[in-house]
PDB file of C-alpha atoms in Angstrom:
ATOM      1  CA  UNK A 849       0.000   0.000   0.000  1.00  0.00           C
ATOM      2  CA  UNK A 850       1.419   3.488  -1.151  1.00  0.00           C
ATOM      3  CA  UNK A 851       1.872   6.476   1.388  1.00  0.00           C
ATOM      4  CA  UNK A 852      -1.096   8.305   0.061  1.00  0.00           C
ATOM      5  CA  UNK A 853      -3.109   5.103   0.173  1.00  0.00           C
ATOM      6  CA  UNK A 854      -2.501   4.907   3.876  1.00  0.00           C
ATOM      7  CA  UNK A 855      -3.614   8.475   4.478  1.00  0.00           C
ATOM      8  CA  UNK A 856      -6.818   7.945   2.583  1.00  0.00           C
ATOM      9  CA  UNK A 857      -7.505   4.630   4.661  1.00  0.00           C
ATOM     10  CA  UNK A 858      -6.687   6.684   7.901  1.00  0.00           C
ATOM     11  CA  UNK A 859      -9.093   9.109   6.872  1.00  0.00           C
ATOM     12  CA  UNK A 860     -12.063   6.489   6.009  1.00  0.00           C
ATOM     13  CA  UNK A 861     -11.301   4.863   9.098  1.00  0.00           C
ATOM     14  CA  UNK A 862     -11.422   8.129  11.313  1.00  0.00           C
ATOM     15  CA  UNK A 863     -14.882   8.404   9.583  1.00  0.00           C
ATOM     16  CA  UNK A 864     -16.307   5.438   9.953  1.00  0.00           C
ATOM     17  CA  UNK A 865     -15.336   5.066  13.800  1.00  0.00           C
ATOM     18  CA  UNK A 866     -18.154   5.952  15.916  1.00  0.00           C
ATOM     19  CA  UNK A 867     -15.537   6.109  19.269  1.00  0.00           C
ATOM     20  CA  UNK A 868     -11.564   6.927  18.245  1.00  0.00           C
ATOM     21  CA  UNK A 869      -9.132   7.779  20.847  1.00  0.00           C
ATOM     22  CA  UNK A 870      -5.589   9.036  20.138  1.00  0.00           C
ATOM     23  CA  UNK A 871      -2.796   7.527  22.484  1.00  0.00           C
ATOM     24  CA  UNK A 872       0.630   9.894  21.976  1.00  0.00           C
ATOM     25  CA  UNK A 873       4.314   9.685  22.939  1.00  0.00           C
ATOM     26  CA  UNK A 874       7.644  11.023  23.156  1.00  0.00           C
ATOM     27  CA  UNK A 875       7.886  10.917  19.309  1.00  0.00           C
ATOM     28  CA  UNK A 876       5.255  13.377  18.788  1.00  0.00           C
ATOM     29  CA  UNK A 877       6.739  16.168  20.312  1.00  0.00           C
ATOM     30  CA  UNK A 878      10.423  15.340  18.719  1.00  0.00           C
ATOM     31  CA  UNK A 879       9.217  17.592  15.948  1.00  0.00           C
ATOM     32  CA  UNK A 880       8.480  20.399  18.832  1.00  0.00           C
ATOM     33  CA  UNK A 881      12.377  20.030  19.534  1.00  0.00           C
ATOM     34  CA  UNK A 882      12.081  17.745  22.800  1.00  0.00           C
ATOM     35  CA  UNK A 883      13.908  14.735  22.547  1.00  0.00           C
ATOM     36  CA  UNK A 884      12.403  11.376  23.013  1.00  0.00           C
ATOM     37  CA  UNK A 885      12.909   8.446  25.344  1.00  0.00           C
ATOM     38  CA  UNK A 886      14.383   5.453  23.417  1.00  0.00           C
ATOM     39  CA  UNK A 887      15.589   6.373  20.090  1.00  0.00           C
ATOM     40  CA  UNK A 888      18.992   4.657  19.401  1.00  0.00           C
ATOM     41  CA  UNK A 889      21.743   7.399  19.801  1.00  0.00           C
ATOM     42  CA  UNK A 890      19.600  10.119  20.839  1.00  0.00           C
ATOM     43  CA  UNK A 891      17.151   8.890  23.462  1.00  0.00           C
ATOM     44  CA  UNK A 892      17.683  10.279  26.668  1.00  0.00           C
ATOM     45  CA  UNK A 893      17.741   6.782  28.366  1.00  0.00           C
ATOM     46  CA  UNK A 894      20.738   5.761  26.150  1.00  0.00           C
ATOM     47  CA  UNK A 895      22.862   8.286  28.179  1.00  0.00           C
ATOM     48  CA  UNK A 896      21.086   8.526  31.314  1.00  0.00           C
ATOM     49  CA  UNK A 897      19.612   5.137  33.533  1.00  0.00           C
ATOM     50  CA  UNK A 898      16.248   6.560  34.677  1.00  0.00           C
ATOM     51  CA  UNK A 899      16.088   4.688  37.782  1.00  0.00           C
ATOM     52  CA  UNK A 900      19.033   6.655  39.414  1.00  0.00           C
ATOM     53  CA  UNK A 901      17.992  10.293  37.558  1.00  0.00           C
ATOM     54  CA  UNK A 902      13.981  10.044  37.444  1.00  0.00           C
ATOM     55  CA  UNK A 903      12.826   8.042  39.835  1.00  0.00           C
ATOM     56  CA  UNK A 904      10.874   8.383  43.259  1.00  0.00           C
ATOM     57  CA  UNK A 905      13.584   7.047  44.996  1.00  0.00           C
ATOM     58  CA  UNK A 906      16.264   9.692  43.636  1.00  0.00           C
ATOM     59  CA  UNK A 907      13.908  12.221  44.634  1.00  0.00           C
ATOM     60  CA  UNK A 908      14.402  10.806  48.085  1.00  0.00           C
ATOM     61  CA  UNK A 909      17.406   9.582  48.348  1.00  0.00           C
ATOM     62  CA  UNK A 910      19.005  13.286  46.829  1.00  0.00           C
ATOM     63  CA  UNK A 911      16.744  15.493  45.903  1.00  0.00           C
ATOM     64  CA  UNK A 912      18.815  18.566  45.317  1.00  0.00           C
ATOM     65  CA  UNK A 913      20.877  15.799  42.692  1.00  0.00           C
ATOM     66  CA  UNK A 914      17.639  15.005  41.313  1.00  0.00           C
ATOM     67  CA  UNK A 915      16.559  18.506  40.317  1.00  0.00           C
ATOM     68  CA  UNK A 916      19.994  19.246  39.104  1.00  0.00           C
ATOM     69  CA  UNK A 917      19.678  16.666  36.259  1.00  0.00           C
ATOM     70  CA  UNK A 918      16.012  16.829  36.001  1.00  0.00           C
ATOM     71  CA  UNK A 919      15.166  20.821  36.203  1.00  0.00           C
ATOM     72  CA  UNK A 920      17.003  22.224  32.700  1.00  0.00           C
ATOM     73  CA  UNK A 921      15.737  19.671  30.828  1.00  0.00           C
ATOM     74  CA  UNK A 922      11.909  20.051  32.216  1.00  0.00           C
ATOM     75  CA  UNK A 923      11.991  23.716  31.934  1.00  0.00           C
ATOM     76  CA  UNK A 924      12.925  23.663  28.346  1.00  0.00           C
ATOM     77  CA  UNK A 925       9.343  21.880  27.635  1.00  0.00           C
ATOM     78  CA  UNK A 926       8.163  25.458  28.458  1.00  0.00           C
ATOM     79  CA  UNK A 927       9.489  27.366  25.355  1.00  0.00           C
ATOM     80  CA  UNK A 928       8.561  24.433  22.912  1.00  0.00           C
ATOM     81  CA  UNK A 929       5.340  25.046  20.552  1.00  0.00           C
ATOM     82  CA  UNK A 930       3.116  22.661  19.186  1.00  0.00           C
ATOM     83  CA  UNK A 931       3.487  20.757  16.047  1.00  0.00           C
ATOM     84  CA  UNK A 932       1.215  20.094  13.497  1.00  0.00           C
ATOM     85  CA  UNK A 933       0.130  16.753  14.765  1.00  0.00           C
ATOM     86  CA  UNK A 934      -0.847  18.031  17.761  1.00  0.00           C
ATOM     87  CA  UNK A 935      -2.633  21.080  16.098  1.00  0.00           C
ATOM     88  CA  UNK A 936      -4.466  18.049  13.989  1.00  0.00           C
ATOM     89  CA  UNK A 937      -5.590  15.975  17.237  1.00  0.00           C
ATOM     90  CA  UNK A 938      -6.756  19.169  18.646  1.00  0.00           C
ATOM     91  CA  UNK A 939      -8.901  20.144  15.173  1.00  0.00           C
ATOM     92  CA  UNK A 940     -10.348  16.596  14.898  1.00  0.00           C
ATOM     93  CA  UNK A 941     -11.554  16.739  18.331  1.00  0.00           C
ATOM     94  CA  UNK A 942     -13.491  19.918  17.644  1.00  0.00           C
ATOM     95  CA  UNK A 943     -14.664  18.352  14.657  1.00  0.00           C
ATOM     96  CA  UNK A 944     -16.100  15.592  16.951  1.00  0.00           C
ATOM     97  CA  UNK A 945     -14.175  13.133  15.053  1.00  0.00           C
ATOM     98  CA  UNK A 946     -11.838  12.164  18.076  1.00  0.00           C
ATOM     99  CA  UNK A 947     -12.699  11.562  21.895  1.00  0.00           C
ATOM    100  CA  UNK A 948      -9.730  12.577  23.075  1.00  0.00           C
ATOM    101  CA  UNK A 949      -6.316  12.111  23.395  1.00  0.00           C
ATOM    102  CA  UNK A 950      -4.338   9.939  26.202  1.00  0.00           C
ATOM    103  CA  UNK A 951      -1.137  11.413  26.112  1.00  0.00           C
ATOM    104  CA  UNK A 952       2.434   9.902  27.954  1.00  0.00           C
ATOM    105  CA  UNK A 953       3.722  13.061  27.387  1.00  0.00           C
ATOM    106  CA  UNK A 954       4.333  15.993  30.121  1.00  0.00           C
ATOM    107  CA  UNK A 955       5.053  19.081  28.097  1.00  0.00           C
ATOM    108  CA  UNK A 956       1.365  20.225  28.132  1.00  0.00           C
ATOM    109  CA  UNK A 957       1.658  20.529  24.279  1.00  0.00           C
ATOM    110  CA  UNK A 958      -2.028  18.820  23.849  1.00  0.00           C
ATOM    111  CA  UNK A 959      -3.739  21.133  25.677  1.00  0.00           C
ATOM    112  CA  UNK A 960      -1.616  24.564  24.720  1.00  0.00           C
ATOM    113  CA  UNK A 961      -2.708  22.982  20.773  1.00  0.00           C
ATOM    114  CA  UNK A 962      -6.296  23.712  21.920  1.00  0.00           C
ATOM    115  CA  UNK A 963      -7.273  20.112  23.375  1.00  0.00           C
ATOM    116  CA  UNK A 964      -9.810  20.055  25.905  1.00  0.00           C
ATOM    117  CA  UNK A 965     -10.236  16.527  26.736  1.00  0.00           C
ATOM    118  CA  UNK A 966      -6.430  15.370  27.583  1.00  0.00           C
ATOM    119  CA  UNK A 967      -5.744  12.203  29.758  1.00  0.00           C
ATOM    120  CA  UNK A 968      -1.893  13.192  30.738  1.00  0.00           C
ATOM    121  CA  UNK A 969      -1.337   9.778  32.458  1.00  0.00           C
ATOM    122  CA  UNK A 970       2.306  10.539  33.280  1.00  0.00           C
ATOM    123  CA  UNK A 971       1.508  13.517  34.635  1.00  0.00           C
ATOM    124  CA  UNK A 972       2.473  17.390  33.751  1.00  0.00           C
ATOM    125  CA  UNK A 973       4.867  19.927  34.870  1.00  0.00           C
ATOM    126  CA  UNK A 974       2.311  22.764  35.005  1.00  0.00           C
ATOM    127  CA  UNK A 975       1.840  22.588  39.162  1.00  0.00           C
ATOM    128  CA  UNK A 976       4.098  20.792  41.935  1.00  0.00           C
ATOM    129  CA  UNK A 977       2.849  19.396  45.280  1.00  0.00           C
ATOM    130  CA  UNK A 978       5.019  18.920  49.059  1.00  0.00           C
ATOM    131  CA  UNK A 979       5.597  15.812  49.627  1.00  0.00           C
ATOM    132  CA  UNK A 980       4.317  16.078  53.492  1.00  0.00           C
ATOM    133  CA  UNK A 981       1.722  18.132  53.481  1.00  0.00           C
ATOM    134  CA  UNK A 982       0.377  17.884  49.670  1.00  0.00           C
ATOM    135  CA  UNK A 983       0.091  21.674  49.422  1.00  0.00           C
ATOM    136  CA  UNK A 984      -0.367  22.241  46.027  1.00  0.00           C
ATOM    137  CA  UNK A 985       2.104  24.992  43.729  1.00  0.00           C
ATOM    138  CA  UNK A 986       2.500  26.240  40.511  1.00  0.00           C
ATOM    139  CA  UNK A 987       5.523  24.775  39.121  1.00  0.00           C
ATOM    140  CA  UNK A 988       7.023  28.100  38.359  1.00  0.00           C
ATOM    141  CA  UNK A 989       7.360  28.598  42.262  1.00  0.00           C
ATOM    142  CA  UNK A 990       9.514  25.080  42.483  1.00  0.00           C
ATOM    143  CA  UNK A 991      11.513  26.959  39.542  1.00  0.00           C
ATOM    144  CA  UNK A 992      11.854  29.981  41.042  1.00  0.00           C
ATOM    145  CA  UNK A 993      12.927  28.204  44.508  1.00  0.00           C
ATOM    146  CA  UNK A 994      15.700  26.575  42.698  1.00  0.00           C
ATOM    147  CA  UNK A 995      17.180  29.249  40.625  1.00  0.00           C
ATOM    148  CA  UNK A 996      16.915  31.399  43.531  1.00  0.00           C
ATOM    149  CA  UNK A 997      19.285  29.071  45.531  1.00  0.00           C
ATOM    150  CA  UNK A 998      17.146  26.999  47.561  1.00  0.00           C
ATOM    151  CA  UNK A 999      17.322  23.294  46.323  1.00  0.00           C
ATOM    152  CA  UNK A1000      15.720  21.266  47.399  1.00  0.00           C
ATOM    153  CA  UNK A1001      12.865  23.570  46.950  1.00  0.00           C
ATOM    154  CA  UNK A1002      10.551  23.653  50.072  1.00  0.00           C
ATOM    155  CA  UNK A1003       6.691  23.937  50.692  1.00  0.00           C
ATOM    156  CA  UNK A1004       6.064  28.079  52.268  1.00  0.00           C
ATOM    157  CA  UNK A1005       3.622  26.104  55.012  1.00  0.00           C
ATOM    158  CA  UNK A1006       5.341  23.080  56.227  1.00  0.00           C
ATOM    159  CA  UNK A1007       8.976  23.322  54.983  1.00  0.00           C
ATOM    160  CA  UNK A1008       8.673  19.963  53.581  1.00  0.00           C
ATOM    161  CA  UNK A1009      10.352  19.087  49.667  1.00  0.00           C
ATOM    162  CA  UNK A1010       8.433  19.612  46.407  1.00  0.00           C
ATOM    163  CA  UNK A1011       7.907  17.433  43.845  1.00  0.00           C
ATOM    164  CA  UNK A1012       6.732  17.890  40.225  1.00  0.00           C
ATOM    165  CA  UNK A1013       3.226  16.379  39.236  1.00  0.00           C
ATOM    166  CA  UNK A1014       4.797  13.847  37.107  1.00  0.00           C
ATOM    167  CA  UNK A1015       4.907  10.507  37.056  1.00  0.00           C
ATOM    168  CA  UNK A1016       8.479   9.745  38.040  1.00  0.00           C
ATOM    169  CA  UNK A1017       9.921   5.776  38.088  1.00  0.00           C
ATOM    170  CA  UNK A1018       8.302   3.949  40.722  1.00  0.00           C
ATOM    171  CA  UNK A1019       5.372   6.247  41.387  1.00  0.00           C
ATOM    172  CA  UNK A1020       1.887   4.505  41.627  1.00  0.00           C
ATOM    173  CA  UNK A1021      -0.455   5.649  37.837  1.00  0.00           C
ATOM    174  CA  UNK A1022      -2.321   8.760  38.343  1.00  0.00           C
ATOM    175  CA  UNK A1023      -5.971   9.290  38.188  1.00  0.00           C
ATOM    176  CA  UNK A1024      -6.106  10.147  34.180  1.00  0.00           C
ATOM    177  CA  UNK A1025      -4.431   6.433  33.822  1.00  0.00           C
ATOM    178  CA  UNK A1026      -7.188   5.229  35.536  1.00  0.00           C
ATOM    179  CA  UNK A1027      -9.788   7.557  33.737  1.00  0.00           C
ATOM    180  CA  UNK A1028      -8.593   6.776  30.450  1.00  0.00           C
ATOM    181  CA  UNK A1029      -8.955   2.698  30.988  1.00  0.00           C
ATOM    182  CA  UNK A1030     -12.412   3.815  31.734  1.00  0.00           C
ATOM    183  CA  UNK A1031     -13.136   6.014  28.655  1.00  0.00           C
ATOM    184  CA  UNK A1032     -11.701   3.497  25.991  1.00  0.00           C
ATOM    185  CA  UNK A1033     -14.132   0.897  26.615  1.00  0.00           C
ATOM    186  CA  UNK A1034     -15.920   0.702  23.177  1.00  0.00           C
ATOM    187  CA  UNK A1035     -12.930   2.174  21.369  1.00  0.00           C
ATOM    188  CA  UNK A1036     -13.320   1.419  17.732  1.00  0.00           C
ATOM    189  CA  UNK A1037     -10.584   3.258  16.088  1.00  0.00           C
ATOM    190  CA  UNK A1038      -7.205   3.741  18.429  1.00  0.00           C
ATOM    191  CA  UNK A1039      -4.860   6.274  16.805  1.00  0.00           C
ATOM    192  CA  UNK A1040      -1.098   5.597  17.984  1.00  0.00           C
ATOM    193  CA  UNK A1041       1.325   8.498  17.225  1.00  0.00           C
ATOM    194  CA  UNK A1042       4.821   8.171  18.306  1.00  0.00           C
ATOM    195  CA  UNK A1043       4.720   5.963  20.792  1.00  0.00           C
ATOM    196  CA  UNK A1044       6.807   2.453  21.013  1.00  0.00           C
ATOM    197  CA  UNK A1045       4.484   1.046  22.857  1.00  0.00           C
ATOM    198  CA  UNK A1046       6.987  -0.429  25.390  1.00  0.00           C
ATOM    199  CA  UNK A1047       6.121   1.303  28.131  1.00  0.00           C
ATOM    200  CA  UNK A1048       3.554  -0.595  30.706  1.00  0.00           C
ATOM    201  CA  UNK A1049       0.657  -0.095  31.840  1.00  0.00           C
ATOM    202  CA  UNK A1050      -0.126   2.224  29.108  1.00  0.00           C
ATOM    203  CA  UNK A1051       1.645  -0.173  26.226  1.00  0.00           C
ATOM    204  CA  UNK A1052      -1.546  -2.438  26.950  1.00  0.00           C
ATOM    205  CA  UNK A1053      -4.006   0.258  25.821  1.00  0.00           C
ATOM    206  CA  UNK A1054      -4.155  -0.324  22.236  1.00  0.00           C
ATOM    207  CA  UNK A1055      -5.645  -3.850  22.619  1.00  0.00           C
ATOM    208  CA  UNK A1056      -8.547  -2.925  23.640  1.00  0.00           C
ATOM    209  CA  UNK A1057      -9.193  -0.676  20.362  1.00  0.00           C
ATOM    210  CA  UNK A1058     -11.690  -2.878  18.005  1.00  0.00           C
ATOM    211  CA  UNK A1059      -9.127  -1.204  14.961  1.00  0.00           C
ATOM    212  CA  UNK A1060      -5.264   0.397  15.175  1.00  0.00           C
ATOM    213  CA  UNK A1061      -3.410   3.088  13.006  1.00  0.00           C
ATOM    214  CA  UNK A1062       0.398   3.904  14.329  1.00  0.00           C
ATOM    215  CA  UNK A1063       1.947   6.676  12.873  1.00  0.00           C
ATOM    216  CA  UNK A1064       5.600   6.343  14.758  1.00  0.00           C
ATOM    217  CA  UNK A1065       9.080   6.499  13.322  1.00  0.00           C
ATOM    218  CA  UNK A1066      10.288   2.874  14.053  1.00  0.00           C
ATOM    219  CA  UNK A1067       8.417  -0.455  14.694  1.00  0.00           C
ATOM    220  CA  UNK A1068       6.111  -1.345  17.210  1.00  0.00           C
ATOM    221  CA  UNK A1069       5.368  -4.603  19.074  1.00  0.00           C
ATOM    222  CA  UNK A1070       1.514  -3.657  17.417  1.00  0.00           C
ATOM    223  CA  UNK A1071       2.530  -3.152  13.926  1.00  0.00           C
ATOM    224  CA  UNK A1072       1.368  -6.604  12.697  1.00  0.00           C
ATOM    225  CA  UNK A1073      -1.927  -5.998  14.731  1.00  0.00           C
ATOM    226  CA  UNK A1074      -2.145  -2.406  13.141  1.00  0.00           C
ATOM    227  CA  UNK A1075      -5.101  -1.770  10.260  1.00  0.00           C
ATOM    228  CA  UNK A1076      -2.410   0.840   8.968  1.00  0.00           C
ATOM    229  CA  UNK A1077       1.027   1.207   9.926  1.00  0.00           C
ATOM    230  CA  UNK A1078       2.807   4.390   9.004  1.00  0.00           C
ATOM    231  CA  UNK A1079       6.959   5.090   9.657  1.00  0.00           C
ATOM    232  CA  UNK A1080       7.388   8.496   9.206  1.00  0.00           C
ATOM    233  CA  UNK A1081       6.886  11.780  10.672  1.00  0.00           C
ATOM    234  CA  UNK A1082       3.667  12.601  12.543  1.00  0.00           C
ATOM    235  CA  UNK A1083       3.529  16.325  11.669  1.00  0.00           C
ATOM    236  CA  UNK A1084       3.561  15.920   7.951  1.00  0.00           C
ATOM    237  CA  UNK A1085       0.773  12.593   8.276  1.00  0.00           C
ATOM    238  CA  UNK A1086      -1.378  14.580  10.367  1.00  0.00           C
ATOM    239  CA  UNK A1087      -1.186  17.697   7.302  1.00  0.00           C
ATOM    240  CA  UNK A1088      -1.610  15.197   5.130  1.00  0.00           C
ATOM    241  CA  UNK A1089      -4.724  13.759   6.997  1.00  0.00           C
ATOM    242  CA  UNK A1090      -6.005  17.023   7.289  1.00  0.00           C
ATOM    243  CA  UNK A1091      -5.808  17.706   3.433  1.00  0.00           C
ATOM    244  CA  UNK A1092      -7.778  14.677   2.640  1.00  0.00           C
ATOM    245  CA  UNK A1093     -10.388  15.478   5.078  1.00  0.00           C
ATOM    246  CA  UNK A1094     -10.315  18.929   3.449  1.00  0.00           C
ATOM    247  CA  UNK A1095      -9.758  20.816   6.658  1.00  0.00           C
ATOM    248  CA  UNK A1096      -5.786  21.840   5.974  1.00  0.00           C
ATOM    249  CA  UNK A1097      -4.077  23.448   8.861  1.00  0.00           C
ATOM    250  CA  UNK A1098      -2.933  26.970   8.568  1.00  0.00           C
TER     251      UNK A1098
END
């Protein structure tokens, strides 16, 4: 099947679903300029072992360590802009051709596209929380703490450490994990965009979609399970999809 005979399959598919649901990953935001997870050479696991850097334990065990790896990198999610695949989730959506999207990503990039129903299951980076008391922050204030020479930062009430929203290594699933496992029964149409689908719980989401599309850069443990499988990069698919709907972005 050609490139452009994908798209138009993705498009009668979208159209014939009575219930689709996007799931997105790291690799939808590469185009945004944030690196991604797992790709060979670049991923930020190749250099990094997540389980000393990002995990719940590291957070305990040396938190002012753990912000110093963590805090530049997090920050930077802040002056990235949405691509045009997560313009396109965002415009089907309104459309009332999509549900919603489940999203492993924390850069907020679905819902600063225009998204309105978002299941972050890994959490975001838009408010923090102290770890004693649970008094809730923006996360500018843990950013502020930091580059203002307190690190760890500390909660104003109780004195007790902040920690990001997120869902670090270790950490039990949040309540949009458990929301979205709720909201895709019925699913008839799942579309996957750059995910590798290696990543459990949320790696198990996809089988309960009647139908699959991915749209992700390399392989997938789904792709032989997939309706339509499509290697290449989600921002030009997703213009592409739009075209043939004939609602082109801008």
């Amino acid at each position: 099947m050609s490139y452009n005979e994908k798209i138009k399959k993705v498009v009668r598919l979208i159209k014939e679903s009575k219930k689709t649901l996007a799931l997105t990953g790291a690799g939808i935001s590469t185009e945004s300029g944030i690196p991604d997870y797992r790709s060979p050479g670049t991923g930020l696991w190749e250099k990094h072992d997540p389980a000393r850097t990002a995990s719940l334990s590291a957070l305990r065990k040396d938190p002012a360590r753990f912000y110093n790896y963590n805090l530049d990198r997090w920050t930077a999610y802040s002056h990235a802009q949405p691509n045009a695949a997560h313009y396109a989730l965002a415009r089907l959506e309104k459309m009332g051709l999509l549900v919603g999207v489940i999203t492993q990503n924390i850069d907020s990039l679905h819902v600063r596209a225009g998204a309105t129903r978002v299941w972050e299951v890994h959490g975001h980076l838009r408010t923090c929380h102290c770890m004693e008391c649970r008094e809730s922050y923006g996360f500018d204030q843990l950013v502020y703490s930091i580059r203002n020479g307190t690190n760890p930062p500390r909660c104003v009430k109780c004195g007790g450490i902040l920690r990001p929203d997120v869902v670090l290594f270790e950490d039990r699933m949040n309540e949009d994990f458990y929301q979205a496992t709720q909201v895709i029964s019925g699913c008839q149409l799942m579309l996957v965009v750059g995910s590798s689908l290696t990543v459990y719980p949320v790696a198990g989401l996809p089988g309960v979609a009647r139908e699959i599309v991915i749209i992700n850069r390399t392989p997938t443990p789904y792709d032989e399970e997939a309706a339509v499988v499509i290697h290449d990069s989600a921002g030009q698919v997703f213009r592409d999809i739009m075209v043939e709907l004939g609602e082109p972005l801008p």
